[in-house]
Tab-separated table of N, CA and C in Angstrom:
chain	number	residue	atom	x	y	z
A	1	GLY	N	75.788	-79.755	57.073
A	1	GLY	CA	76.175	-78.503	56.461
A	1	GLY	C	75.590	-78.382	55.069
A	2	ALA	N	75.920	-77.316	54.396
A	2	ALA	CA	75.403	-77.095	53.042
A	2	ALA	C	75.901	-78.179	52.097
A	3	ALA	N	77.159	-78.552	52.210
A	3	ALA	CA	77.714	-79.586	51.323
A	3	ALA	C	78.807	-80.382	52.025
A	4	HIS	N	78.702	-80.482	53.344
A	4	HIS	CA	79.659	-81.300	54.095
A	4	HIS	C	78.926	-81.980	55.249
A	5	ALA	N	79.553	-83.000	55.783
A	5	ALA	CA	78.986	-83.738	56.910
A	5	ALA	C	80.106	-84.117	57.864
A	6	CYS	N	79.751	-84.345	59.121
A	6	CYS	CA	80.719	-84.747	60.136
A	6	CYS	C	80.062	-85.757	61.062
A	7	ALA	N	80.900	-86.554	61.720
A	7	ALA	CA	80.407	-87.530	62.679
A	7	ALA	C	81.419	-87.693	63.803
A	8	ILE	N	80.893	-87.996	64.988
A	8	ILE	CA	81.767	-88.344	66.111
A	8	ILE	C	82.190	-89.784	65.884
A	9	MET	N	83.490	-90.011	65.854
A	9	MET	CA	84.029	-91.343	65.599
A	9	MET	C	85.160	-91.606	66.580
A	10	GLY	N	84.973	-92.566	67.467
A	10	GLY	CA	86.024	-92.915	68.418
A	10	GLY	C	86.410	-91.776	69.343
A	11	GLY	N	85.461	-90.919	69.725
A	11	GLY	CA	85.747	-89.803	70.619
A	11	GLY	C	86.264	-88.579	69.911
A	12	GLY	N	86.627	-88.714	68.637
A	12	GLY	CA	87.069	-87.579	67.832
A	12	GLY	C	86.024	-87.262	66.786
A	13	VAL	N	86.403	-86.451	65.817
A	13	VAL	CA	85.485	-86.048	64.759
A	13	VAL	C	86.122	-86.300	63.407
A	14	ALA	N	85.321	-86.790	62.478
A	14	ALA	CA	85.731	-86.913	61.084
A	14	ALA	C	84.703	-86.167	60.240
A	15	CYS	N	85.180	-85.472	59.202
A	15	CYS	CA	84.310	-84.717	58.308
A	15	CYS	C	84.672	-85.037	56.866
A	16	TRP	N	83.703	-84.819	55.957
A	16	TRP	CA	83.935	-85.077	54.538
A	16	TRP	C	83.029	-84.175	53.714
A	17	GLY	N	83.375	-84.016	52.442
A	17	GLY	CA	82.579	-83.194	51.533
A	17	GLY	C	83.311	-81.929	51.133
A	18	ASP	N	82.570	-80.839	50.982
A	18	ASP	CA	83.107	-79.549	50.548
A	18	ASP	C	83.994	-78.964	51.644
A	19	ASP	N	85.196	-78.540	51.266
A	19	ASP	CA	86.128	-77.939	52.224
A	19	ASP	C	86.610	-76.572	51.753
A	20	THR	N	85.857	-75.916	50.879
A	20	THR	CA	86.320	-74.648	50.324
A	20	THR	C	86.479	-73.558	51.382
A	21	ALA	N	85.749	-73.641	52.496
A	21	ALA	CA	85.851	-72.633	53.555
A	21	ALA	C	86.545	-73.180	54.805
A	22	GLY	N	87.149	-74.370	54.707
A	22	GLY	CA	87.827	-74.958	55.858
A	22	GLY	C	86.892	-75.649	56.823
A	23	GLN	N	85.651	-75.918	56.405
A	23	GLN	CA	84.653	-76.487	57.298
A	23	GLN	C	84.899	-77.940	57.672
A	24	LEU	N	85.906	-78.581	57.093
A	24	LEU	CA	86.232	-79.951	57.487
A	24	LEU	C	87.207	-79.991	58.661
A	25	GLY	N	87.874	-78.881	58.958
A	25	GLY	CA	88.678	-78.759	60.167
A	25	GLY	C	89.984	-79.524	60.192
A	26	ASP	N	90.471	-79.951	59.033
A	26	ASP	CA	91.736	-80.699	59.037
A	26	ASP	C	92.933	-79.827	58.681
A	27	ASP	N	92.722	-78.506	58.530
A	27	ASP	CA	93.789	-77.539	58.278
A	27	ASP	C	94.500	-77.786	56.957
A	28	ASP	N	93.906	-78.559	56.053
A	28	ASP	CA	94.525	-78.872	54.763
A	28	ASP	C	93.610	-78.380	53.652
A	29	PRO	N	94.013	-77.320	52.948
A	29	PRO	CA	93.160	-76.819	51.881
A	29	PRO	C	93.044	-77.787	50.708
A	30	GLY	N	93.872	-78.817	50.685
A	30	GLY	CA	93.823	-79.789	49.595
A	30	GLY	C	94.364	-79.207	48.304
A	31	THR	N	94.203	-79.942	47.256
A	31	THR	CA	94.662	-79.468	45.958
A	31	THR	C	93.464	-79.341	45.033
A	32	GLY	N	93.589	-78.454	44.102
A	32	GLY	CA	92.508	-78.251	43.155
A	32	GLY	C	91.446	-77.326	43.717
A	33	SER	N	90.573	-76.917	42.833
A	33	SER	CA	89.487	-76.039	43.233
A	33	SER	C	88.248	-76.487	42.482
A	34	PRO	N	87.138	-76.704	43.114
A	34	PRO	CA	86.943	-76.579	44.554
A	34	PRO	C	87.568	-77.738	45.328
A	35	ALA	N	87.733	-77.536	46.606
A	35	ALA	CA	88.367	-78.543	47.457
A	35	ALA	C	87.307	-79.465	48.043
A	36	PHE	N	87.113	-80.617	47.433
A	36	PHE	CA	86.184	-81.615	47.941
A	36	PHE	C	86.968	-82.806	48.450
A	37	LYS	N	86.548	-83.365	49.552
A	37	LYS	CA	87.183	-84.547	50.123
A	37	LYS	C	86.095	-85.593	50.352
A	38	PRO	N	85.995	-86.575	49.454
A	38	PRO	CA	84.927	-87.559	49.574
A	38	PRO	C	85.147	-88.579	50.680
A	39	ASP	N	86.361	-88.696	51.182
A	39	ASP	CA	86.654	-89.619	52.283
A	39	ASP	C	86.760	-88.831	53.587
A	40	PRO	N	86.285	-89.385	54.702
A	40	PRO	CA	86.377	-88.692	55.992
A	40	PRO	C	87.827	-88.351	56.360
A	41	VAL	N	88.010	-87.135	56.894
A	41	VAL	CA	89.310	-86.687	57.402
A	41	VAL	C	89.148	-86.348	58.870
A	42	ARG	N	90.174	-86.617	59.671
A	42	ARG	CA	90.140	-86.303	61.102
A	42	ARG	C	90.247	-84.803	61.312
A	43	VAL	N	89.396	-84.281	62.190
A	43	VAL	CA	89.466	-82.878	62.582
A	43	VAL	C	90.587	-82.742	63.594
A	44	LEU	N	91.451	-81.762	63.394
A	44	LEU	CA	92.567	-81.519	64.305
A	44	LEU	C	92.151	-80.584	65.427
A	45	ASP	N	92.919	-80.592	66.517
A	45	ASP	CA	92.632	-79.667	67.611
A	45	ASP	C	93.104	-78.264	67.242
A	46	ALA	N	92.966	-77.315	68.145
A	46	ALA	CA	93.311	-75.924	67.883
A	46	ALA	C	94.792	-75.735	67.538
A	47	THR	N	95.663	-76.619	68.028
A	47	THR	CA	97.085	-76.493	67.717
A	47	THR	C	97.414	-77.055	66.344
A	48	GLY	N	96.520	-77.866	65.802
A	48	GLY	CA	96.759	-78.479	64.502
A	48	GLY	C	97.692	-79.665	64.549
A	49	THR	N	98.025	-80.140	65.756
A	49	THR	CA	98.990	-81.226	65.882
A	49	THR	C	98.372	-82.562	66.270
A	50	MET	N	97.168	-82.534	66.850
A	50	MET	CA	96.520	-83.764	67.312
A	50	MET	C	95.046	-83.727	66.919
A	51	PRO	N	94.422	-84.891	66.827
A	51	PRO	CA	92.983	-84.896	66.549
A	51	PRO	C	92.192	-84.275	67.703
A	52	LEU	N	91.108	-83.582	67.372
A	52	LEU	CA	90.190	-83.073	68.380
A	52	LEU	C	89.620	-84.277	69.121
A	53	ALA	N	89.653	-84.250	70.440
A	53	ALA	CA	89.275	-85.427	71.238
A	53	ALA	C	88.181	-85.098	72.240
A	54	ASP	N	87.663	-86.142	72.875
A	54	ASP	CA	86.647	-86.022	73.923
A	54	ASP	C	85.427	-85.247	73.424
A	55	VAL	N	85.005	-85.530	72.184
A	55	VAL	CA	83.895	-84.821	71.558
A	55	VAL	C	82.578	-85.495	71.939
A	56	THR	N	81.633	-84.684	72.420
A	56	THR	CA	80.334	-85.212	72.843
A	56	THR	C	79.179	-84.700	71.995
A	57	ALA	N	79.392	-83.655	71.206
A	57	ALA	CA	78.341	-83.112	70.342
A	57	ALA	C	78.988	-82.397	69.167
A	58	ILE	N	78.304	-82.431	68.025
A	58	ILE	CA	78.802	-81.749	66.825
A	58	ILE	C	77.620	-81.251	66.019
A	59	ALA	N	77.825	-80.135	65.296
A	59	ALA	CA	76.789	-79.589	64.424
A	59	ALA	C	77.441	-78.941	63.214
A	60	CYS	N	76.853	-79.186	62.048
A	60	CYS	CA	77.319	-78.589	60.801
A	60	CYS	C	76.252	-77.632	60.294
A	61	GLY	N	76.692	-76.524	59.745
A	61	GLY	CA	75.749	-75.579	59.153
A	61	GLY	C	76.440	-74.774	58.083
A	62	GLY	N	75.796	-74.565	56.967
A	62	GLY	CA	76.398	-73.764	55.907
A	62	GLY	C	77.824	-74.190	55.650
A	63	ASN	N	78.762	-73.283	55.858
A	63	ASN	CA	80.191	-73.546	55.665
A	63	ASN	C	80.948	-73.522	56.981
A	64	ASP	N	80.277	-73.911	58.068
A	64	ASP	CA	80.868	-73.871	59.398
A	64	ASP	C	80.524	-75.151	60.149
A	65	THR	N	81.358	-75.477	61.140
A	65	THR	CA	81.134	-76.642	61.982
A	65	THR	C	81.530	-76.285	63.406
A	66	CYS	N	80.809	-76.807	64.385
A	66	CYS	CA	81.149	-76.608	65.796
A	66	CYS	C	81.067	-77.940	66.521
A	67	ALA	N	81.902	-78.107	67.549
A	67	ALA	CA	81.902	-79.335	68.339
A	67	ALA	C	82.186	-79.022	69.793
A	68	VAL	N	81.542	-79.802	70.668
A	68	VAL	CA	81.795	-79.725	72.102
A	68	VAL	C	82.894	-80.737	72.402
A	69	SER	N	84.006	-80.249	72.939
A	69	SER	CA	85.159	-81.098	73.257
A	69	SER	C	85.578	-80.806	74.693
A	70	GLY	N	85.469	-81.815	75.567
A	70	GLY	CA	85.820	-81.617	76.959
A	70	GLY	C	84.967	-80.554	77.632
A	71	GLY	N	83.730	-80.364	77.173
A	71	GLY	CA	82.839	-79.361	77.739
A	71	GLY	C	83.032	-77.974	77.169
A	72	ASN	N	84.107	-77.767	76.394
A	72	ASN	CA	84.359	-76.480	75.752
A	72	ASN	C	83.846	-76.527	74.323
A	73	LEU	N	83.570	-75.363	73.749
A	73	LEU	CA	83.035	-75.305	72.402
A	73	LEU	C	84.081	-74.768	71.435
A	74	PHE	N	84.228	-75.465	70.318
A	74	PHE	CA	85.154	-75.083	69.261
A	74	PHE	C	84.402	-75.023	67.941
A	75	CYS	N	84.744	-74.030	67.099
A	75	CYS	CA	84.122	-73.910	65.783
A	75	CYS	C	85.194	-73.668	64.730
A	76	TRP	N	84.861	-73.976	63.466
A	76	TRP	CA	85.788	-73.772	62.362
A	76	TRP	C	85.007	-73.610	61.072
A	77	GLY	N	85.658	-72.990	60.075
A	77	GLY	CA	85.025	-72.783	58.777
A	77	GLY	C	85.052	-71.332	58.359
A	78	ASP	N	83.977	-70.893	57.701
A	78	ASP	CA	83.896	-69.589	57.042
A	78	ASP	C	84.045	-68.405	57.991
A	79	GLY	N	83.298	-68.326	59.058
A	79	GLY	CA	83.427	-67.248	60.035
A	79	GLY	C	82.647	-65.988	59.719
A	80	THR	N	82.026	-65.886	58.535
A	80	THR	CA	81.247	-64.701	58.190
A	80	THR	C	80.182	-64.443	59.252
A	81	ASN	N	79.934	-63.197	59.541
A	81	ASN	CA	78.952	-62.759	60.542
A	81	ASN	C	79.326	-63.153	61.968
A	82	GLY	N	80.565	-63.593	62.191
A	82	GLY	CA	80.990	-63.968	63.537
A	82	GLY	C	80.480	-65.321	63.981
A	83	VAL	N	80.046	-66.162	63.023
A	83	VAL	CA	79.414	-67.440	63.352
A	83	VAL	C	80.346	-68.417	64.076
A	84	LEU	N	81.659	-68.179	64.061
A	84	LEU	CA	82.573	-69.064	64.799
A	84	LEU	C	82.654	-68.695	66.273
A	85	GLY	N	82.158	-67.521	66.648
A	85	GLY	CA	82.079	-67.138	68.054
A	85	GLY	C	83.400	-66.842	68.731
A	86	ASP	N	84.433	-66.581	67.947
A	86	ASP	CA	85.752	-66.321	68.530
A	86	ASP	C	86.066	-64.839	68.663
A	87	GLY	N	85.060	-63.979	68.489
A	87	GLY	CA	85.264	-62.540	68.615
A	87	GLY	C	85.684	-61.885	67.314
A	88	THR	N	85.750	-62.662	66.216
A	88	THR	CA	86.158	-62.126	64.925
A	88	THR	C	85.177	-62.594	63.842
A	89	THR	N	85.419	-62.139	62.634
A	89	THR	CA	84.678	-62.640	61.472
A	89	THR	C	85.622	-63.388	60.533
A	90	ALA	N	86.772	-63.788	61.059
A	90	ALA	CA	87.784	-64.476	60.255
A	90	ALA	C	87.426	-65.945	60.037
A	91	ALA	N	87.890	-66.477	58.921
A	91	ALA	CA	87.758	-67.905	58.635
A	91	ALA	C	88.886	-68.651	59.341
A	92	HIS	N	88.601	-69.887	59.753
A	92	HIS	CA	89.618	-70.731	60.390
A	92	HIS	C	89.486	-72.152	59.848
A	93	ARG	N	90.601	-72.732	59.409
A	93	ARG	CA	90.615	-74.078	58.842
A	93	ARG	C	90.766	-75.156	59.914
A	94	ARG	N	90.959	-74.747	61.151
A	94	ARG	CA	90.975	-75.708	62.265
A	94	ARG	C	90.212	-75.087	63.429
A	95	PRO	N	89.799	-75.886	64.392
A	95	PRO	CA	88.961	-75.390	65.489
A	95	PRO	C	89.580	-74.224	66.263
A	96	VAL	N	88.718	-73.250	66.574
A	96	VAL	CA	89.075	-72.146	67.464
A	96	VAL	C	88.070	-72.165	68.608
A	97	ALA	N	88.521	-71.791	69.776
A	97	ALA	CA	87.636	-71.773	70.951
A	97	ALA	C	86.617	-70.653	70.824
A	98	VAL	N	85.364	-70.975	71.111
A	98	VAL	CA	84.326	-69.952	71.204
A	98	VAL	C	84.573	-69.227	72.525
A	99	VAL	N	84.538	-67.893	72.477
A	99	VAL	CA	84.829	-67.111	73.678
A	99	VAL	C	83.610	-67.051	74.587
A	100	SER	N	83.841	-66.717	75.836
A	100	SER	CA	82.747	-66.594	76.804
A	100	SER	C	81.888	-65.380	76.459
A	101	THR	N	80.769	-65.234	77.119
A	101	THR	CA	79.865	-64.126	76.840
A	101	THR	C	80.502	-62.762	77.140
A	102	SER	N	81.526	-62.734	77.969
A	102	SER	CA	82.223	-61.481	78.254
A	102	SER	C	83.270	-61.172	77.188
A	103	GLY	N	83.504	-62.113	76.276
A	103	GLY	CA	84.489	-61.910	75.220
A	103	GLY	C	85.883	-62.351	75.603
A	104	GLY	N	86.091	-62.802	76.826
A	104	GLY	CA	87.397	-63.267	77.261
A	104	GLY	C	87.305	-64.703	77.733
A	105	GLY	N	88.347	-65.442	77.567
A	105	GLY	CA	88.336	-66.840	77.981
A	105	GLY	C	87.471	-67.685	77.073
A	106	SER	N	87.426	-68.970	77.333
A	106	SER	CA	86.690	-69.906	76.504
A	106	SER	C	85.313	-70.198	77.084
A	107	LEU	N	84.350	-70.409	76.193
A	107	LEU	CA	83.016	-70.818	76.600
A	107	LEU	C	83.096	-72.258	77.074
A	108	SER	N	82.632	-72.528	78.280
A	108	SER	CA	82.763	-73.875	78.849
A	108	SER	C	81.421	-74.360	79.385
A	109	ASP	N	81.419	-75.602	79.872
A	109	ASP	CA	80.217	-76.239	80.405
A	109	ASP	C	79.094	-76.267	79.369
A	110	ILE	N	79.433	-76.673	78.140
A	110	ILE	CA	78.476	-76.719	77.039
A	110	ILE	C	77.935	-78.131	76.886
A	111	ALA	N	76.619	-78.242	76.776
A	111	ALA	CA	75.956	-79.540	76.618
A	111	ALA	C	75.645	-79.848	75.159
A	112	SER	N	75.209	-78.823	74.389
A	112	SER	CA	74.835	-79.066	73.001
A	112	SER	C	75.085	-77.826	72.161
A	113	VAL	N	75.083	-78.023	70.832
A	113	VAL	CA	75.348	-76.934	69.901
A	113	VAL	C	74.498	-77.128	68.655
A	114	SER	N	74.139	-76.011	68.020
A	114	SER	CA	73.391	-76.011	66.766
A	114	SER	C	73.975	-74.923	65.886
A	115	VAL	N	74.136	-75.217	64.586
A	115	VAL	CA	74.732	-74.257	63.660
A	115	VAL	C	73.844	-74.133	62.432
A	116	SER	N	73.587	-72.888	62.008
A	116	SER	CA	72.847	-72.657	60.769
A	116	SER	C	73.830	-72.133	59.732
A	117	GLY	N	73.319	-71.555	58.671
A	117	GLY	CA	74.197	-70.971	57.670
A	117	GLY	C	74.829	-69.672	58.115
A	118	SER	N	74.230	-68.983	59.107
A	118	SER	CA	74.750	-67.669	59.471
A	118	SER	C	74.808	-67.389	60.965
A	119	HIS	N	74.353	-68.308	61.789
A	119	HIS	CA	74.449	-68.108	63.236
A	119	HIS	C	74.560	-69.472	63.921
A	120	ALA	N	74.926	-69.437	65.189
A	120	ALA	CA	75.062	-70.674	65.967
A	120	ALA	C	74.499	-70.446	67.361
A	121	CYS	N	74.086	-71.523	67.998
A	121	CYS	CA	73.586	-71.461	69.365
A	121	CYS	C	74.120	-72.654	70.145
A	122	ALA	N	74.263	-72.478	71.441
A	122	ALA	CA	74.694	-73.559	72.322
A	122	ALA	C	73.853	-73.500	73.590
A	123	VAL	N	73.783	-74.628	74.267
A	123	VAL	CA	73.100	-74.694	75.552
A	123	VAL	C	74.117	-75.171	76.576
A	124	THR	N	74.216	-74.452	77.694
A	124	THR	CA	75.144	-74.839	78.742
A	124	THR	C	74.590	-76.028	79.514
A	125	THR	N	75.434	-76.647	80.305
A	125	THR	CA	74.982	-77.770	81.133
A	125	THR	C	73.955	-77.325	82.159
A	126	ALA	N	73.888	-76.024	82.454
A	126	ALA	CA	72.877	-75.478	83.366
A	126	ALA	C	71.583	-75.132	82.633
A	127	GLY	N	71.538	-75.385	81.308
A	127	GLY	CA	70.333	-75.132	80.535
A	127	GLY	C	70.204	-73.723	79.991
A	128	ARG	N	71.280	-72.948	80.017
A	128	ARG	CA	71.257	-71.564	79.544
A	128	ARG	C	71.561	-71.506	78.042
A	129	PRO	N	70.630	-71.011	77.206
A	129	PRO	CA	70.899	-70.901	75.769
A	129	PRO	C	71.671	-69.626	75.429
A	130	LEU	N	72.599	-69.764	74.500
A	130	LEU	CA	73.426	-68.665	74.027
A	130	LEU	C	73.463	-68.717	72.508
A	131	CYS	N	73.498	-67.559	71.843
A	131	CYS	CA	73.583	-67.534	70.383
A	131	CYS	C	74.522	-66.427	69.930
A	132	TRP	N	75.054	-66.547	68.704
A	132	TRP	CA	75.946	-65.555	68.111
A	132	TRP	C	75.894	-65.686	66.603
A	133	GLY	N	76.387	-64.653	65.915
A	133	GLY	CA	76.388	-64.625	64.455
A	133	GLY	C	75.423	-63.578	63.931
A	134	ASP	N	74.780	-63.869	62.800
A	134	ASP	CA	73.872	-62.944	62.132
A	134	ASP	C	72.583	-62.781	62.936
A	135	ASN	N	72.156	-61.534	63.103
A	135	ASN	CA	70.927	-61.250	63.853
A	135	ASN	C	69.933	-60.454	62.999
A	136	ARG	N	70.069	-60.567	61.693
A	136	ARG	CA	69.237	-59.808	60.758
A	136	ARG	C	67.744	-59.979	61.039
A	137	HIS	N	67.337	-61.180	61.392
A	137	HIS	CA	65.929	-61.469	61.634
A	137	HIS	C	65.654	-61.824	63.099
A	138	GLY	N	66.523	-61.394	64.004
A	138	GLY	CA	66.350	-61.693	65.424
A	138	GLY	C	66.774	-63.095	65.808
A	139	GLU	N	67.656	-63.714	65.004
A	139	GLU	CA	68.087	-65.095	65.224
A	139	GLU	C	68.758	-65.334	66.571
A	140	LEU	N	69.310	-64.277	67.173
A	140	LEU	CA	70.060	-64.463	68.415
A	140	LEU	C	69.160	-64.520	69.642
A	141	GLY	N	67.889	-64.194	69.474
A	141	GLY	CA	66.930	-64.362	70.560
A	141	GLY	C	67.126	-63.446	71.749
A	142	ASN	N	67.804	-62.327	71.545
A	142	ASN	CA	68.064	-61.427	72.671
A	142	ASN	C	67.155	-60.203	72.666
A	143	GLY	N	66.062	-60.252	71.903
A	143	GLY	CA	65.123	-59.146	71.886
A	143	GLY	C	65.446	-58.051	70.901
A	144	THR	N	66.480	-58.249	70.086
A	144	THR	CA	66.864	-57.255	69.080
A	144	THR	C	66.883	-57.918	67.712
A	145	SER	N	66.967	-57.082	66.679
A	145	SER	CA	67.202	-57.593	65.333
A	145	SER	C	68.143	-56.633	64.632
A	146	GLY	N	68.883	-57.157	63.699
A	146	GLY	CA	69.873	-56.362	62.982
A	146	GLY	C	71.256	-56.580	63.536
A	147	GLY	N	72.237	-56.401	62.695
A	147	GLY	CA	73.628	-56.531	63.091
A	147	GLY	C	74.065	-57.965	63.274
A	148	THR	N	75.222	-58.103	63.859
A	148	THR	CA	75.803	-59.412	64.130
A	148	THR	C	76.496	-59.374	65.487
A	149	SER	N	76.807	-60.548	66.008
A	149	SER	CA	77.617	-60.644	67.222
A	149	SER	C	78.622	-61.767	67.015
A	150	SER	N	79.888	-61.476	67.222
A	150	SER	CA	80.922	-62.492	67.080
A	150	SER	C	81.264	-63.160	68.419
A	151	VAL	N	80.501	-62.817	69.451
A	151	VAL	CA	80.622	-63.476	70.757
A	151	VAL	C	79.235	-63.930	71.199
A	152	PRO	N	79.144	-64.992	71.980
A	152	PRO	CA	77.844	-65.494	72.429
A	152	PRO	C	77.085	-64.462	73.272
A	153	LEU	N	75.777	-64.433	73.035
A	153	LEU	CA	74.871	-63.580	73.809
A	153	LEU	C	73.814	-64.462	74.455
A	154	ALA	N	73.369	-64.092	75.632
A	154	ALA	CA	72.321	-64.838	76.309
A	154	ALA	C	70.998	-64.661	75.583
A	155	VAL	N	70.282	-65.747	75.401
A	155	VAL	CA	68.946	-65.689	74.824
A	155	VAL	C	67.992	-65.198	75.912
A	156	ALA	N	67.104	-64.260	75.533
A	156	ALA	CA	66.150	-63.690	76.501
A	156	ALA	C	65.113	-64.741	76.889
A	157	PRO	N	64.594	-64.654	78.116
A	157	PRO	CA	63.524	-65.579	78.515
A	157	PRO	C	62.273	-65.330	77.673
A	158	PRO	N	61.455	-66.355	77.453
A	158	PRO	CA	60.242	-66.146	76.659
A	158	PRO	C	59.270	-65.215	77.374
A	159	SER	N	58.509	-64.488	76.577
A	159	SER	CA	57.533	-63.550	77.172
A	159	SER	C	56.192	-64.228	77.370
């Protein structure tokens, strides 16, 4: 990320560094400003009661983080431009499920994820690439430019 890092540790995730936008995923804003945590903290699941588990991939970008857990995709942090993929532009201090391309239900069967400062992409286990977030420069790969998408969109086949 811009000023944070995360690692898969023991099947879960630990993150450290800048937490001003909730990108560490521990649901604790900490004390003081800015909120920096130099020691790794466990990322909690969507309920905030248990550590995120069964993590097979993670990516940090800007002020956001995403992880594949049990084949489903979860993101947390700033949320600007819809980069968390939950259908909103809201910030979340703990993981939220990325919605399916139809906007309902959770995105599943995810093999890998990549996050930039303003958009994110994932690849399904079937090899299908999906992207969401800022599309100012055509980052979503769907043949358009401009605007944003807070839900995953299919990347167009190459020409």
